[in-house]
């Protein structure tokens, strides 16, 4: 896997490639707008161009944008769904402008309307967005969830349902968050091979476009989305070596989203090196 981490955009988009390289990353993930607000200022063309140029200059591989947490493409309420859809398309356009090909997003929550209804809404929005942004390079990458509250996307069956119902699958992918999958009841500590086989058979390794590499604060299968620093959480430490050895994942980015953020990444990297990994 290609190691990266979630970075702050405080220095501007153009600085991201350099900031990532300084930490020792070959890639990175970021928010293209405040993740807690609906509206965002357009990206100045000069800033977008600088970002694209620096991706090449610093030889960054497969950087990603994480979409806003406000989106709920599974919402049963028409106006909220439409608002989410518009914000989603805006995220796709911003990614395209910035030269980013992976837009990672949380599928959504059913809010009491039932999982099937939410999954149908998500598929419909994705199909519509792919059509509306025809010719774009951006992949819509659905992230698995921990299964907190009424969110969908915690089970591999949900993800395969989404994949199967997308009309143009050339721009669809999935991101596996290791904390979320463990919280959703997939025991990567004790049944590593079994879980990998399920991912490969239900989603297909070609569709796995990214990993979120996080340890878990709560114990196994609590449906809680709380990340921990690598090696300090409840996931067996050998898991973090094994996942780097999965050959189907060798060319995909793995983004750290651990709680200490940029201050803590050197510790996460140190931990991975202590497992004998060459990063
Ligand atoms: Zn996420
Ligand atoms: Zn999470």
PDB file of C-alpha atoms and ligand atoms in Angstrom:
ATOM      1  CA  UNK A   1       0.000   0.000   0.000  1.00  0.00           C
ATOM      2  CA  UNK A   2       1.027   3.585  -0.561  1.00  0.00           C
ATOM      3  CA  UNK A   3       1.134   5.339   2.796  1.00  0.00           C
ATOM      4  CA  UNK A   4      -0.525   8.706   3.361  1.00  0.00           C
ATOM      5  CA  UNK A   5      -2.591  10.536   5.921  1.00  0.00           C
ATOM      6  CA  UNK A   6      -5.402  13.012   6.254  1.00  0.00           C
ATOM      7  CA  UNK A   7      -3.899  16.508   6.098  1.00  0.00           C
ATOM      8  CA  UNK A   8      -5.138  19.963   7.014  1.00  0.00           C
ATOM      9  CA  UNK A   9      -5.435  22.507   4.195  1.00  0.00           C
ATOM     10  CA  UNK A  10      -4.382  25.427   6.420  1.00  0.00           C
ATOM     11  CA  UNK A  11      -1.438  26.256   4.124  1.00  0.00           C
ATOM     12  CA  UNK A  12      -3.588  26.064   0.968  1.00  0.00           C
ATOM     13  CA  UNK A  13      -4.143  23.211  -1.468  1.00  0.00           C
ATOM     14  CA  UNK A  14      -0.908  23.923  -3.313  1.00  0.00           C
ATOM     15  CA  UNK A  15       1.194  23.141  -0.233  1.00  0.00           C
ATOM     16  CA  UNK A  16      -0.323  19.699   0.416  1.00  0.00           C
ATOM     17  CA  UNK A  17       2.152  17.691  -1.695  1.00  0.00           C
ATOM     18  CA  UNK A  18       5.126  19.286   0.060  1.00  0.00           C
ATOM     19  CA  UNK A  19       3.590  18.933   3.536  1.00  0.00           C
ATOM     20  CA  UNK A  20       2.853  15.248   2.897  1.00  0.00           C
ATOM     21  CA  UNK A  21       6.375  14.600   1.665  1.00  0.00           C
ATOM     22  CA  UNK A  22       7.856  16.233   4.778  1.00  0.00           C
ATOM     23  CA  UNK A  23       5.973  13.775   6.987  1.00  0.00           C
ATOM     24  CA  UNK A  24       7.235  10.862   4.906  1.00  0.00           C
ATOM     25  CA  UNK A  25       4.012  10.218   2.995  1.00  0.00           C
ATOM     26  CA  UNK A  26       3.719   9.367  -0.685  1.00  0.00           C
ATOM     27  CA  UNK A  27       0.073  10.403  -0.767  1.00  0.00           C
ATOM     28  CA  UNK A  28      -2.565  12.236   1.277  1.00  0.00           C
ATOM     29  CA  UNK A  29      -6.244  12.884   1.823  1.00  0.00           C
ATOM     30  CA  UNK A  30      -7.939  16.197   2.628  1.00  0.00           C
ATOM     31  CA  UNK A  31     -11.233  18.075   2.781  1.00  0.00           C
ATOM     32  CA  UNK A  32     -11.738  20.426  -0.178  1.00  0.00           C
ATOM     33  CA  UNK A  33     -14.048  22.538   1.981  1.00  0.00           C
ATOM     34  CA  UNK A  34     -15.047  22.883   5.615  1.00  0.00           C
ATOM     35  CA  UNK A  35     -16.480  19.445   6.303  1.00  0.00           C
ATOM     36  CA  UNK A  36     -19.154  20.851   8.611  1.00  0.00           C
ATOM     37  CA  UNK A  37     -20.515  23.484   6.213  1.00  0.00           C
ATOM     38  CA  UNK A  38     -22.673  23.133   3.121  1.00  0.00           C
ATOM     39  CA  UNK A  39     -21.342  26.034   1.099  1.00  0.00           C
ATOM     40  CA  UNK A  40     -17.806  26.656  -0.020  1.00  0.00           C
ATOM     41  CA  UNK A  41     -16.068  29.386  -1.968  1.00  0.00           C
ATOM     42  CA  UNK A  42     -15.016  28.386  -5.482  1.00  0.00           C
ATOM     43  CA  UNK A  43     -11.381  27.305  -5.784  1.00  0.00           C
ATOM     44  CA  UNK A  44      -9.273  29.966  -7.520  1.00  0.00           C
ATOM     45  CA  UNK A  45      -7.896  28.564 -10.776  1.00  0.00           C
ATOM     46  CA  UNK A  46      -4.341  29.485  -9.817  1.00  0.00           C
ATOM     47  CA  UNK A  47      -4.610  27.497  -6.557  1.00  0.00           C
ATOM     48  CA  UNK A  48      -6.040  24.475  -8.386  1.00  0.00           C
ATOM     49  CA  UNK A  49      -3.255  24.626 -10.977  1.00  0.00           C
ATOM     50  CA  UNK A  50      -0.580  24.918  -8.292  1.00  0.00           C
ATOM     51  CA  UNK A  51      -1.999  21.844  -6.568  1.00  0.00           C
ATOM     52  CA  UNK A  52      -2.043  19.826  -9.791  1.00  0.00           C
ATOM     53  CA  UNK A  53       1.527  20.866 -10.646  1.00  0.00           C
ATOM     54  CA  UNK A  54       2.814  20.006  -7.177  1.00  0.00           C
ATOM     55  CA  UNK A  55       1.211  16.558  -7.226  1.00  0.00           C
ATOM     56  CA  UNK A  56       3.512  15.853 -10.187  1.00  0.00           C
ATOM     57  CA  UNK A  57       6.510  17.710  -8.801  1.00  0.00           C
ATOM     58  CA  UNK A  58       6.447  15.776  -5.517  1.00  0.00           C
ATOM     59  CA  UNK A  59       5.460  12.521  -7.225  1.00  0.00           C
ATOM     60  CA  UNK A  60       2.345  12.083  -5.097  1.00  0.00           C
ATOM     61  CA  UNK A  61       0.397   8.924  -5.924  1.00  0.00           C
ATOM     62  CA  UNK A  62      -3.380   8.641  -5.789  1.00  0.00           C
ATOM     63  CA  UNK A  63      -4.299  11.467  -3.439  1.00  0.00           C
ATOM     64  CA  UNK A  64      -7.937  11.645  -2.302  1.00  0.00           C
ATOM     65  CA  UNK A  65     -10.574  14.077  -1.111  1.00  0.00           C
ATOM     66  CA  UNK A  66     -12.840  13.108   1.766  1.00  0.00           C
ATOM     67  CA  UNK A  67     -16.332  14.522   1.231  1.00  0.00           C
ATOM     68  CA  UNK A  68     -18.228  16.556   3.817  1.00  0.00           C
ATOM     69  CA  UNK A  69     -19.738  14.752   6.786  1.00  0.00           C
ATOM     70  CA  UNK A  70     -23.003  16.593   6.201  1.00  0.00           C
ATOM     71  CA  UNK A  71     -23.932  14.639   3.077  1.00  0.00           C
ATOM     72  CA  UNK A  72     -26.673  12.088   3.477  1.00  0.00           C
ATOM     73  CA  UNK A  73     -27.407  10.505   0.121  1.00  0.00           C
ATOM     74  CA  UNK A  74     -29.625   8.006   1.929  1.00  0.00           C
ATOM     75  CA  UNK A  75     -31.941  10.615   3.461  1.00  0.00           C
ATOM     76  CA  UNK A  76     -35.672   9.832   3.285  1.00  0.00           C
ATOM     77  CA  UNK A  77     -36.473  13.571   3.215  1.00  0.00           C
ATOM     78  CA  UNK A  78     -36.652  14.938  -0.290  1.00  0.00           C
ATOM     79  CA  UNK A  79     -35.215  18.388   0.376  1.00  0.00           C
ATOM     80  CA  UNK A  80     -32.346  17.048   2.491  1.00  0.00           C
ATOM     81  CA  UNK A  81     -31.582  14.445  -0.150  1.00  0.00           C
ATOM     82  CA  UNK A  82     -31.517  17.095  -2.873  1.00  0.00           C
ATOM     83  CA  UNK A  83     -29.288  19.355  -0.785  1.00  0.00           C
ATOM     84  CA  UNK A  84     -26.910  16.438  -0.240  1.00  0.00           C
ATOM     85  CA  UNK A  85     -26.973  15.587  -3.927  1.00  0.00           C
ATOM     86  CA  UNK A  86     -26.066  19.140  -4.934  1.00  0.00           C
ATOM     87  CA  UNK A  87     -23.248  19.286  -2.390  1.00  0.00           C
ATOM     88  CA  UNK A  88     -22.035  15.880  -3.621  1.00  0.00           C
ATOM     89  CA  UNK A  89     -21.843  17.059  -7.231  1.00  0.00           C
ATOM     90  CA  UNK A  90     -20.023  20.180  -6.034  1.00  0.00           C
ATOM     91  CA  UNK A  91     -17.482  17.913  -4.278  1.00  0.00           C
ATOM     92  CA  UNK A  92     -16.977  15.965  -7.528  1.00  0.00           C
ATOM     93  CA  UNK A  93     -16.400  19.185  -9.456  1.00  0.00           C
ATOM     94  CA  UNK A  94     -13.920  20.481  -6.876  1.00  0.00           C
ATOM     95  CA  UNK A  95     -12.042  17.176  -6.985  1.00  0.00           C
ATOM     96  CA  UNK A  96     -11.837  17.338 -10.781  1.00  0.00           C
ATOM     97  CA  UNK A  97     -10.528  20.920 -10.622  1.00  0.00           C
ATOM     98  CA  UNK A  98      -7.878  19.962  -8.082  1.00  0.00           C
ATOM     99  CA  UNK A  99      -6.722  16.953 -10.113  1.00  0.00           C
ATOM    100  CA  UNK A 100      -8.012  14.415  -7.592  1.00  0.00           C
ATOM    101  CA  UNK A 101      -9.383  11.103  -8.860  1.00  0.00           C
ATOM    102  CA  UNK A 102     -10.662   9.627  -5.584  1.00  0.00           C
ATOM    103  CA  UNK A 103     -13.613  11.183  -3.780  1.00  0.00           C
ATOM    104  CA  UNK A 104     -14.234   9.180  -0.618  1.00  0.00           C
ATOM    105  CA  UNK A 105     -17.638   9.596   1.017  1.00  0.00           C
ATOM    106  CA  UNK A 106     -19.825   7.994   3.670  1.00  0.00           C
ATOM    107  CA  UNK A 107     -22.843   6.385   2.035  1.00  0.00           C
ATOM    108  CA  UNK A 108     -25.517   7.798   4.367  1.00  0.00           C
ATOM    109  CA  UNK A 109     -28.121   7.018   7.004  1.00  0.00           C
ATOM    110  CA  UNK A 110     -31.726   5.864   6.725  1.00  0.00           C
ATOM    111  CA  UNK A 111     -33.035   7.934   9.676  1.00  0.00           C
ATOM    112  CA  UNK A 112     -35.717   5.363  10.412  1.00  0.00           C
ATOM    113  CA  UNK A 113     -36.890   4.766   6.845  1.00  0.00           C
ATOM    114  CA  UNK A 114     -35.149   1.378   6.586  1.00  0.00           C
ATOM    115  CA  UNK A 115     -31.865   0.283   5.050  1.00  0.00           C
ATOM    116  CA  UNK A 116     -33.242  -0.764   1.670  1.00  0.00           C
ATOM    117  CA  UNK A 117     -34.777   2.653   1.029  1.00  0.00           C
ATOM    118  CA  UNK A 118     -31.513   4.391   1.954  1.00  0.00           C
ATOM    119  CA  UNK A 119     -29.435   2.104  -0.253  1.00  0.00           C
ATOM    120  CA  UNK A 120     -31.808   2.763  -3.169  1.00  0.00           C
ATOM    121  CA  UNK A 121     -31.476   6.522  -2.648  1.00  0.00           C
ATOM    122  CA  UNK A 122     -27.680   6.281  -2.510  1.00  0.00           C
ATOM    123  CA  UNK A 123     -27.529   4.270  -5.727  1.00  0.00           C
ATOM    124  CA  UNK A 124     -29.896   6.683  -7.459  1.00  0.00           C
ATOM    125  CA  UNK A 125     -27.821   9.714  -6.422  1.00  0.00           C
ATOM    126  CA  UNK A 126     -24.596   8.061  -7.508  1.00  0.00           C
ATOM    127  CA  UNK A 127     -26.017   7.093 -10.906  1.00  0.00           C
ATOM    128  CA  UNK A 128     -27.342  10.611 -11.402  1.00  0.00           C
ATOM    129  CA  UNK A 129     -24.026  12.203 -10.337  1.00  0.00           C
ATOM    130  CA  UNK A 130     -21.998   9.985 -12.664  1.00  0.00           C
ATOM    131  CA  UNK A 131     -24.277  10.976 -15.527  1.00  0.00           C
ATOM    132  CA  UNK A 132     -24.139  14.667 -14.615  1.00  0.00           C
ATOM    133  CA  UNK A 133     -20.319  14.653 -14.517  1.00  0.00           C
ATOM    134  CA  UNK A 134     -19.768  12.524 -17.594  1.00  0.00           C
ATOM    135  CA  UNK A 135     -16.174  12.617 -18.837  1.00  0.00           C
ATOM    136  CA  UNK A 136     -14.758  13.443 -15.390  1.00  0.00           C
ATOM    137  CA  UNK A 137     -11.909  11.382 -13.996  1.00  0.00           C
ATOM    138  CA  UNK A 138     -13.160  11.404 -10.404  1.00  0.00           C
ATOM    139  CA  UNK A 139     -14.089   8.028  -8.911  1.00  0.00           C
ATOM    140  CA  UNK A 140     -16.938   7.917  -6.402  1.00  0.00           C
ATOM    141  CA  UNK A 141     -15.475   5.897  -3.558  1.00  0.00           C
ATOM    142  CA  UNK A 142     -17.924   4.616  -0.947  1.00  0.00           C
ATOM    143  CA  UNK A 143     -16.453   4.121   2.521  1.00  0.00           C
ATOM    144  CA  UNK A 144     -17.609   1.286   4.771  1.00  0.00           C
ATOM    145  CA  UNK A 145     -19.043   2.473   8.075  1.00  0.00           C
ATOM    146  CA  UNK A 146     -18.882   1.307  11.690  1.00  0.00           C
ATOM    147  CA  UNK A 147     -22.672   0.894  11.747  1.00  0.00           C
ATOM    148  CA  UNK A 148     -23.333   3.687  14.255  1.00  0.00           C
ATOM    149  CA  UNK A 149     -26.895   5.017  14.528  1.00  0.00           C
ATOM    150  CA  UNK A 150     -28.900   4.417  11.343  1.00  0.00           C
ATOM    151  CA  UNK A 151     -25.993   4.503   8.885  1.00  0.00           C
ATOM    152  CA  UNK A 152     -25.830   1.948   6.118  1.00  0.00           C
ATOM    153  CA  UNK A 153     -22.667   0.644   4.471  1.00  0.00           C
ATOM    154  CA  UNK A 154     -21.374  -1.324   7.462  1.00  0.00           C
ATOM    155  CA  UNK A 155     -21.916  -4.674   5.791  1.00  0.00           C
ATOM    156  CA  UNK A 156     -20.145  -6.001   2.705  1.00  0.00           C
ATOM    157  CA  UNK A 157     -23.605  -6.901   1.384  1.00  0.00           C
ATOM    158  CA  UNK A 158     -24.596  -3.217   1.444  1.00  0.00           C
ATOM    159  CA  UNK A 159     -21.467  -2.336  -0.499  1.00  0.00           C
ATOM    160  CA  UNK A 160     -21.992  -5.073  -3.065  1.00  0.00           C
ATOM    161  CA  UNK A 161     -25.626  -3.973  -3.459  1.00  0.00           C
ATOM    162  CA  UNK A 162     -24.386  -0.465  -4.277  1.00  0.00           C
ATOM    163  CA  UNK A 163     -21.809  -1.743  -6.745  1.00  0.00           C
ATOM    164  CA  UNK A 164     -24.278  -4.038  -8.485  1.00  0.00           C
ATOM    165  CA  UNK A 165     -26.781  -1.256  -9.036  1.00  0.00           C
ATOM    166  CA  UNK A 166     -24.444   1.352 -10.496  1.00  0.00           C
ATOM    167  CA  UNK A 167     -24.951   1.675 -14.241  1.00  0.00           C
ATOM    168  CA  UNK A 168     -21.457   2.905 -15.146  1.00  0.00           C
ATOM    169  CA  UNK A 169     -19.101   1.086 -12.808  1.00  0.00           C
ATOM    170  CA  UNK A 170     -15.961   2.514 -14.380  1.00  0.00           C
ATOM    171  CA  UNK A 171     -16.013   5.397 -11.874  1.00  0.00           C
ATOM    172  CA  UNK A 172     -17.026   3.558  -8.722  1.00  0.00           C
ATOM    173  CA  UNK A 173     -14.883   2.227  -5.939  1.00  0.00           C
ATOM    174  CA  UNK A 174     -14.796   1.418  -2.236  1.00  0.00           C
ATOM    175  CA  UNK A 175     -12.631   2.438   0.685  1.00  0.00           C
ATOM    176  CA  UNK A 176     -12.188   0.068   3.604  1.00  0.00           C
ATOM    177  CA  UNK A 177     -11.693   1.760   6.960  1.00  0.00           C
ATOM    178  CA  UNK A 178     -10.000  -0.759   9.251  1.00  0.00           C
ATOM    179  CA  UNK A 179     -11.490   0.706  12.443  1.00  0.00           C
ATOM    180  CA  UNK A 180     -14.979   0.726  10.929  1.00  0.00           C
ATOM    181  CA  UNK A 181     -14.812  -2.832   9.607  1.00  0.00           C
ATOM    182  CA  UNK A 182     -13.695  -4.096  13.022  1.00  0.00           C
ATOM    183  CA  UNK A 183     -16.449  -2.114  14.739  1.00  0.00           C
ATOM    184  CA  UNK A 184     -18.991  -3.498  12.258  1.00  0.00           C
ATOM    185  CA  UNK A 185     -18.233  -7.054  13.383  1.00  0.00           C
ATOM    186  CA  UNK A 186     -15.576  -8.247  10.925  1.00  0.00           C
ATOM    187  CA  UNK A 187     -12.881  -9.771  13.091  1.00  0.00           C
ATOM    188  CA  UNK A 188      -9.682  -8.719  11.371  1.00  0.00           C
ATOM    189  CA  UNK A 189      -7.749  -9.567  14.553  1.00  0.00           C
ATOM    190  CA  UNK A 190      -8.642 -13.262  14.655  1.00  0.00           C
ATOM    191  CA  UNK A 191     -10.008 -14.024  11.194  1.00  0.00           C
ATOM    192  CA  UNK A 192      -7.874 -11.944   8.859  1.00  0.00           C
ATOM    193  CA  UNK A 193      -8.007 -14.320   5.886  1.00  0.00           C
ATOM    194  CA  UNK A 194     -11.743 -14.852   6.233  1.00  0.00           C
ATOM    195  CA  UNK A 195     -12.490 -11.129   6.198  1.00  0.00           C
ATOM    196  CA  UNK A 196     -10.146 -10.520   3.251  1.00  0.00           C
ATOM    197  CA  UNK A 197     -11.858 -13.319   1.334  1.00  0.00           C
ATOM    198  CA  UNK A 198     -15.231 -11.759   2.015  1.00  0.00           C
ATOM    199  CA  UNK A 199     -14.051  -8.357   0.785  1.00  0.00           C
ATOM    200  CA  UNK A 200     -12.615  -9.923  -2.356  1.00  0.00           C
ATOM    201  CA  UNK A 201     -15.649 -12.059  -3.109  1.00  0.00           C
ATOM    202  CA  UNK A 202     -18.381  -9.539  -2.285  1.00  0.00           C
ATOM    203  CA  UNK A 203     -16.778  -6.339  -3.570  1.00  0.00           C
ATOM    204  CA  UNK A 204     -13.874  -7.490  -5.736  1.00  0.00           C
ATOM    205  CA  UNK A 205     -10.308  -6.312  -5.174  1.00  0.00           C
ATOM    206  CA  UNK A 206     -10.352  -4.186  -8.351  1.00  0.00           C
ATOM    207  CA  UNK A 207     -13.011  -2.017  -6.753  1.00  0.00           C
ATOM    208  CA  UNK A 208     -11.030  -1.394  -3.559  1.00  0.00           C
ATOM    209  CA  UNK A 209      -9.508   2.007  -4.265  1.00  0.00           C
ATOM    210  CA  UNK A 210      -8.292   3.035  -0.806  1.00  0.00           C
ATOM    211  CA  UNK A 211      -7.801   1.974   2.789  1.00  0.00           C
ATOM    212  CA  UNK A 212      -8.319   4.125   5.874  1.00  0.00           C
ATOM    213  CA  UNK A 213      -5.690   2.757   8.203  1.00  0.00           C
ATOM    214  CA  UNK A 214      -6.940   3.258  11.744  1.00  0.00           C
ATOM    215  CA  UNK A 215      -6.846   1.356  14.990  1.00  0.00           C
ATOM    216  CA  UNK A 216     -10.023   1.146  17.064  1.00  0.00           C
ATOM    217  CA  UNK A 217     -10.571   2.674  20.500  1.00  0.00           C
ATOM    218  CA  UNK A 218     -13.637   0.591  21.520  1.00  0.00           C
ATOM    219  CA  UNK A 219     -13.468  -3.186  21.754  1.00  0.00           C
ATOM    220  CA  UNK A 220     -14.620  -5.378  18.832  1.00  0.00           C
ATOM    221  CA  UNK A 221     -18.083  -5.004  17.259  1.00  0.00           C
ATOM    222  CA  UNK A 222     -19.480  -2.044  19.235  1.00  0.00           C
ATOM    223  CA  UNK A 223     -20.600  -0.092  16.137  1.00  0.00           C
ATOM    224  CA  UNK A 224     -18.693   2.968  17.323  1.00  0.00           C
ATOM    225  CA  UNK A 225     -16.642   5.194  15.044  1.00  0.00           C
ATOM    226  CA  UNK A 226     -13.686   6.043  17.281  1.00  0.00           C
ATOM    227  CA  UNK A 227     -10.209   5.811  15.864  1.00  0.00           C
ATOM    228  CA  UNK A 228      -7.072   5.136  17.876  1.00  0.00           C
ATOM    229  CA  UNK A 229      -3.348   5.576  17.181  1.00  0.00           C
ATOM    230  CA  UNK A 230      -1.931   2.512  15.425  1.00  0.00           C
ATOM    231  CA  UNK A 231      -0.855  -0.153  17.900  1.00  0.00           C
ATOM    232  CA  UNK A 232      -2.623   1.558  20.822  1.00  0.00           C
ATOM    233  CA  UNK A 233      -6.124   0.278  20.110  1.00  0.00           C
ATOM    234  CA  UNK A 234      -8.036  -2.980  20.263  1.00  0.00           C
ATOM    235  CA  UNK A 235      -7.076  -4.395  16.849  1.00  0.00           C
ATOM    236  CA  UNK A 236      -4.336  -7.015  17.037  1.00  0.00           C
ATOM    237  CA  UNK A 237      -1.073  -5.331  16.047  1.00  0.00           C
ATOM    238  CA  UNK A 238      -0.174  -8.096  13.583  1.00  0.00           C
ATOM    239  CA  UNK A 239      -3.142  -6.999  11.459  1.00  0.00           C
ATOM    240  CA  UNK A 240      -1.253  -3.860  10.403  1.00  0.00           C
ATOM    241  CA  UNK A 241       1.574  -5.958   8.992  1.00  0.00           C
ATOM    242  CA  UNK A 242      -0.743  -8.445   7.296  1.00  0.00           C
ATOM    243  CA  UNK A 243      -2.748  -5.815   5.456  1.00  0.00           C
ATOM    244  CA  UNK A 244       0.442  -4.370   3.953  1.00  0.00           C
ATOM    245  CA  UNK A 245       1.207  -7.840   2.629  1.00  0.00           C
ATOM    246  CA  UNK A 246      -2.067  -8.258   0.707  1.00  0.00           C
ATOM    247  CA  UNK A 247      -0.825  -8.220  -2.858  1.00  0.00           C
ATOM    248  CA  UNK A 248      -4.103  -6.971  -4.330  1.00  0.00           C
ATOM    249  CA  UNK A 249      -3.718  -3.844  -2.174  1.00  0.00           C
ATOM    250  CA  UNK A 250      -0.098  -3.150  -3.073  1.00  0.00           C
ATOM    251  CA  UNK A 251      -0.891  -0.201  -5.371  1.00  0.00           C
ATOM    252  CA  UNK A 252      -3.669   1.483  -3.429  1.00  0.00           C
ATOM    253  CA  UNK A 253      -3.331   4.374  -0.979  1.00  0.00           C
ATOM    254  CA  UNK A 254      -3.673   3.798   2.773  1.00  0.00           C
ATOM    255  CA  UNK A 255      -4.582   6.970   4.642  1.00  0.00           C
ATOM    256  CA  UNK A 256      -3.990   7.414   8.374  1.00  0.00           C
ATOM    257  CA  UNK A 257      -6.808   9.208  10.196  1.00  0.00           C
ATOM    258  CA  UNK A 258      -5.548   8.653  13.713  1.00  0.00           C
ATOM    259  CA  UNK A 259      -6.674  11.012  16.497  1.00  0.00           C
ATOM    260  CA  UNK A 260      -3.444  12.954  17.043  1.00  0.00           C
ATOM    261  CA  UNK A 261      -3.435  13.932  13.357  1.00  0.00           C
ATOM    262  CA  UNK A 262      -0.354  15.478  11.836  1.00  0.00           C
ATOM    263  CA  UNK A 263       1.422  15.650  15.209  1.00  0.00           C
ATOM    264  CA  UNK A 264       0.874  11.936  15.716  1.00  0.00           C
ATOM    265  CA  UNK A 265       1.694  10.609  12.256  1.00  0.00           C
ATOM    266  CA  UNK A 266       5.426  10.154  13.001  1.00  0.00           C
ATOM    267  CA  UNK A 267       4.362   7.815  15.851  1.00  0.00           C
ATOM    268  CA  UNK A 268       2.094   5.831  13.524  1.00  0.00           C
ATOM    269  CA  UNK A 269       4.918   5.562  10.993  1.00  0.00           C
ATOM    270  CA  UNK A 270       7.297   4.490  13.759  1.00  0.00           C
ATOM    271  CA  UNK A 271       4.808   1.795  14.792  1.00  0.00           C
ATOM    272  CA  UNK A 272       4.524   0.466  11.221  1.00  0.00           C
ATOM    273  CA  UNK A 273       8.312   0.361  10.916  1.00  0.00           C
ATOM    274  CA  UNK A 274       8.526  -1.559  14.197  1.00  0.00           C
ATOM    275  CA  UNK A 275       6.508  -4.298  12.463  1.00  0.00           C
ATOM    276  CA  UNK A 276       9.332  -4.665   9.965  1.00  0.00           C
ATOM    277  CA  UNK A 277       7.517  -2.855   7.170  1.00  0.00           C
ATOM    278  CA  UNK A 278       9.427  -0.860   4.608  1.00  0.00           C
ATOM    279  CA  UNK A 279       7.316   2.158   3.781  1.00  0.00           C
TER     280      UNK A 279
HETATM  281 ZN1  LIG B   1     -14.517   8.648   6.350  1.00  0.00          ZN
HETATM  282 ZN1  LIG B   2     -14.079   6.717  11.268  1.00  0.00          ZN
END
